[in-house]
Coordinates of C-alpha atoms in Angstrom, one line a residue:
Chain A
Q1 CA 131.0 121.2 121.3
S2 CA 130.5 122.9 118.0
V3 CA 128.6 126.2 117.7
L4 CA 127.3 124.9 114.4
T5 CA 125.0 121.9 114.4
Q6 CA 124.6 119.2 111.7
P7 CA 122.9 115.8 111.8
P8 CA 125.5 113.1 112.4
S9 CA 124.4 111.0 109.4
A10 CA 122.4 111.1 106.2
S11 CA 121.8 108.4 103.6
G12 CA 120.2 107.7 100.2
T13 CA 120.1 105.3 97.3
P14 CA 121.9 106.1 94.1
G15 CA 120.2 108.8 92.1
Q16 CA 118.3 110.2 95.1
R17 CA 118.6 113.7 96.5
V18 CA 120.1 114.2 100.0
I19 CA 120.0 117.4 102.0
I20 CA 122.3 118.2 104.9
S21 CA 121.4 120.9 107.3
C22 CA 123.6 123.3 109.2
S23 CA 122.3 125.4 112.0
G24 CA 124.0 128.3 113.7
S25 CA 123.3 131.7 115.3
S26 CA 123.2 135.4 114.5
S27 CA 127.0 135.7 115.2
N28 CA 128.0 133.1 112.6
L29 CA 125.6 132.0 109.9
G30 CA 123.3 134.9 110.5
S31 CA 126.0 137.5 109.5
N32 CA 128.7 135.6 107.6
A33 CA 129.0 133.4 104.5
V34 CA 128.7 129.6 104.9
N35 CA 131.2 127.2 103.3
W36 CA 130.9 123.5 102.8
Y37 CA 133.7 120.9 102.7
Q38 CA 133.8 117.3 101.6
Q39 CA 136.2 114.8 103.2
L40 CA 136.5 111.5 101.4
P41 CA 137.9 108.6 103.6
G42 CA 141.6 109.0 104.3
T43 CA 142.0 112.3 102.5
A44 CA 142.2 116.0 103.3
P45 CA 139.0 118.1 103.2
R46 CA 138.1 119.7 99.9
L47 CA 136.2 123.0 99.4
L48 CA 132.8 122.1 98.0
I49 CA 130.7 125.3 98.3
Y50 CA 131.7 128.8 99.3
G51 CA 129.7 132.0 99.8
H52 CA 126.5 130.1 100.5
N53 CA 126.1 128.7 96.9
Q54 CA 129.2 129.1 94.8
R55 CA 131.1 126.0 93.5
P56 CA 134.8 126.0 92.9
S57 CA 136.0 124.8 89.5
G58 CA 135.7 121.1 89.2
V59 CA 132.8 120.6 91.7
P60 CA 129.9 119.0 89.9
D61 CA 126.6 121.0 89.7
R62 CA 125.0 118.1 91.6
F63 CA 126.2 119.9 94.7
S64 CA 124.3 123.0 95.7
G65 CA 124.1 125.2 98.7
S66 CA 121.6 127.6 100.2
K67 CA 121.2 129.8 103.3
S68 CA 118.3 131.4 105.1
G69 CA 118.8 133.4 108.3
T70 CA 120.9 131.3 110.7
S71 CA 120.5 128.0 108.8
A72 CA 122.1 126.6 105.7
S73 CA 121.8 123.4 103.7
L74 CA 123.8 121.4 101.2
A75 CA 122.0 119.4 98.6
I76 CA 123.4 116.5 96.7
S77 CA 121.4 115.5 93.7
G78 CA 121.8 112.3 91.7
L79 CA 123.6 110.7 94.6
Q80 CA 126.6 108.5 93.6
S81 CA 128.7 106.0 95.5
A82 CA 131.6 108.4 95.1
D83 CA 129.7 110.9 97.3
E84 CA 130.2 108.7 100.4
A85 CA 132.1 111.1 102.6
D86 CA 131.9 113.4 105.6
Y87 CA 130.5 116.9 104.9
F88 CA 131.3 119.9 107.1
C89 CA 129.8 123.3 107.1
A90 CA 131.8 126.3 108.3
A91 CA 131.7 130.0 108.8
W92 CA 133.4 132.9 110.5
D93 CA 132.0 133.8 113.9
D94 CA 131.8 137.4 115.1
S95 CA 134.2 136.3 117.9
L96 CA 136.8 136.2 115.1
N97 CA 136.9 132.4 115.2
Y98 CA 136.4 130.2 112.1
V99 CA 134.0 127.5 113.2
F100 CA 133.2 124.1 111.7
G101 CA 130.1 122.0 112.2
P102 CA 130.6 118.5 113.6
G103 CA 130.2 116.9 110.2
T104 CA 127.6 114.7 108.6
K105 CA 128.5 111.2 107.3
V106 CA 126.7 110.5 104.0
T107 CA 126.1 106.8 103.2
V108 CA 125.0 105.6 99.8
L109 CA 122.7 102.6 100.4
Chain B
Q1 CA 148.8 124.5 90.6
L2 CA 149.0 125.6 94.2
Q3 CA 150.4 122.9 96.5
L4 CA 150.9 122.9 100.3
Q5 CA 153.0 120.3 102.1
E6 CA 153.2 120.0 105.9
S7 CA 156.3 118.7 107.6
G8 CA 157.1 118.1 111.3
P9 CA 159.0 116.2 113.9
G10 CA 156.7 113.2 114.4
P11 CA 155.7 111.9 117.9
L12 CA 155.8 114.2 120.9
K13 CA 155.7 113.8 124.6
P14 CA 153.4 115.7 126.9
S15 CA 154.6 119.2 127.7
E16 CA 156.7 119.5 124.6
T17 CA 156.3 122.1 121.9
L18 CA 154.7 121.1 118.5
S19 CA 156.5 122.7 115.6
L20 CA 155.2 122.3 112.0
I21 CA 156.2 123.9 108.7
C22 CA 154.0 124.2 105.7
T23 CA 155.8 124.8 102.4
V24 CA 153.8 126.6 99.7
S25 CA 154.4 126.2 96.0
G26 CA 152.5 127.6 93.1
D27 CA 151.5 130.8 94.8
S28 CA 153.3 133.5 96.9
I29 CA 152.6 133.5 100.6
S30 CA 152.6 137.3 100.2
S31 CA 149.5 137.1 98.0
A32 CA 146.1 138.4 99.1
Y33 CA 145.2 135.4 101.2
Y34 CA 145.5 134.3 104.8
W35 CA 147.3 131.0 105.5
A36 CA 145.7 128.8 108.1
W37 CA 146.2 125.7 110.2
I38 CA 143.4 123.3 110.9
R39 CA 143.6 120.1 112.9
Q40 CA 141.5 116.9 113.1
P41 CA 141.8 114.4 116.0
P42 CA 141.6 110.8 114.6
G43 CA 138.0 109.9 113.8
K44 CA 136.7 113.4 114.9
G45 CA 135.8 116.7 113.3
L46 CA 137.8 119.7 112.1
E47 CA 139.1 122.5 114.4
W48 CA 140.5 125.7 113.0
I49 CA 143.6 126.7 114.9
G50 CA 144.3 130.1 113.4
N51 CA 145.7 132.0 110.4
F52 CA 148.2 134.6 109.4
Y53 CA 148.5 137.3 106.8
Y54 CA 151.9 138.2 105.5
T55 CA 151.6 141.8 106.7
G56 CA 151.4 140.5 110.3
T57 CA 147.7 140.3 110.9
S58 CA 146.6 137.0 112.6
Y59 CA 143.6 135.4 114.2
Y60 CA 143.5 132.5 116.6
N61 CA 140.9 130.1 117.9
P62 CA 140.2 131.5 121.4
S63 CA 140.5 128.0 122.9
L64 CA 144.1 127.7 121.7
K65 CA 145.2 131.3 121.6
S66 CA 147.3 131.1 124.8
R67 CA 149.5 128.3 123.4
V68 CA 149.7 129.0 119.7
T69 CA 151.9 131.0 117.4
I70 CA 151.6 131.2 113.7
S71 CA 154.0 133.0 111.5
V72 CA 155.3 133.1 107.9
D73 CA 158.7 133.2 106.3
T74 CA 158.2 135.1 103.0
S75 CA 161.7 134.3 101.9
K76 CA 161.1 130.6 102.0
N77 CA 157.4 130.8 101.2
Q78 CA 156.6 128.8 104.3
L79 CA 154.0 128.9 107.1
S80 CA 154.8 127.7 110.6
L81 CA 152.9 126.6 113.6
K82 CA 154.0 126.3 117.2
L83 CA 151.8 124.9 119.9
N84 CA 153.2 124.9 123.4
S85 CA 152.7 122.4 126.3
V86 CA 151.0 119.7 124.3
T87 CA 148.9 117.0 125.8
A88 CA 147.4 113.8 124.5
A89 CA 144.3 115.9 123.5
D90 CA 146.5 117.6 120.9
T91 CA 147.0 114.4 119.0
A92 CA 145.6 115.1 115.6
I93 CA 146.2 115.4 111.8
Y94 CA 147.4 118.9 111.3
Y95 CA 146.5 120.6 107.9
C96 CA 147.7 123.8 106.5
A97 CA 145.5 125.6 104.0
R98 CA 145.0 128.8 102.1
Q99 CA 142.1 130.9 103.4
S100 CA 140.3 133.8 101.7
L101 CA 139.8 137.1 103.3
R102 CA 137.0 137.2 105.9
S103 CA 135.1 139.7 103.7
L104 CA 134.9 137.0 101.0
G105 CA 133.7 134.4 103.4
G106 CA 137.0 132.9 104.7
F107 CA 136.8 129.8 102.6
L108 CA 139.7 127.3 102.7
D109 CA 140.3 126.5 99.1
F110 CA 143.6 124.7 99.0
W111 CA 144.7 122.2 101.6
G112 CA 147.8 120.2 102.3
Q113 CA 147.6 116.5 102.7
G114 CA 148.0 116.7 106.5
T115 CA 150.5 115.3 108.9
L116 CA 149.7 113.2 112.0
V117 CA 151.2 114.3 115.2
P118 CA 150.8 111.8 118.1
V119 CA 151.4 113.0 121.6
S120 CA 152.1 110.2 124.1
S121 CA 154.2 109.6 127.1

């Protein structure tokens, strides 16, 4: 059972904006940066957002992150079929364990 | 461009020891990053196993700590993972990745392609 919680699924039509939530506690999201990963089917995860809202080189600005207190969210604007993937939030926990959320499967309708 | 490649023995039987190697190219394993192992059971989520800094500092997932050893060979630019007494529950795709310092958020910015390790009698 994950210490971070995410909805199991989210969906939208092309062009829509989808928001994925990630909820934690004071020992993880409340005191450490949140990172987001995208995993396309059959591939390794890829870093999407780090430090709450920073994008690595090559990640489109359609992806954005935010954090408030012990919750974080990932927004995907202008949803595309290529965005169909699993999305995981993650953060250090004060128990010195790096924890992942269970993942949210995004479907483009 | 940084690349990581996992390699390992293939299928294991319960109680055996899982041993994996991650070969790093395009960066020194002695750089200012941790090097981590993450696993993913088929069809399930990600689980961080632990990481290692070339000076010897390491962190492990408390749920696996008693069975795991992570080390680096700086001369070969390789990261290794040993997991003792495996069971079917250890069947997973095992990934190695570069991990930033905790003070920077601990993000995993480069990943290997992963290697599937089945455990079955």
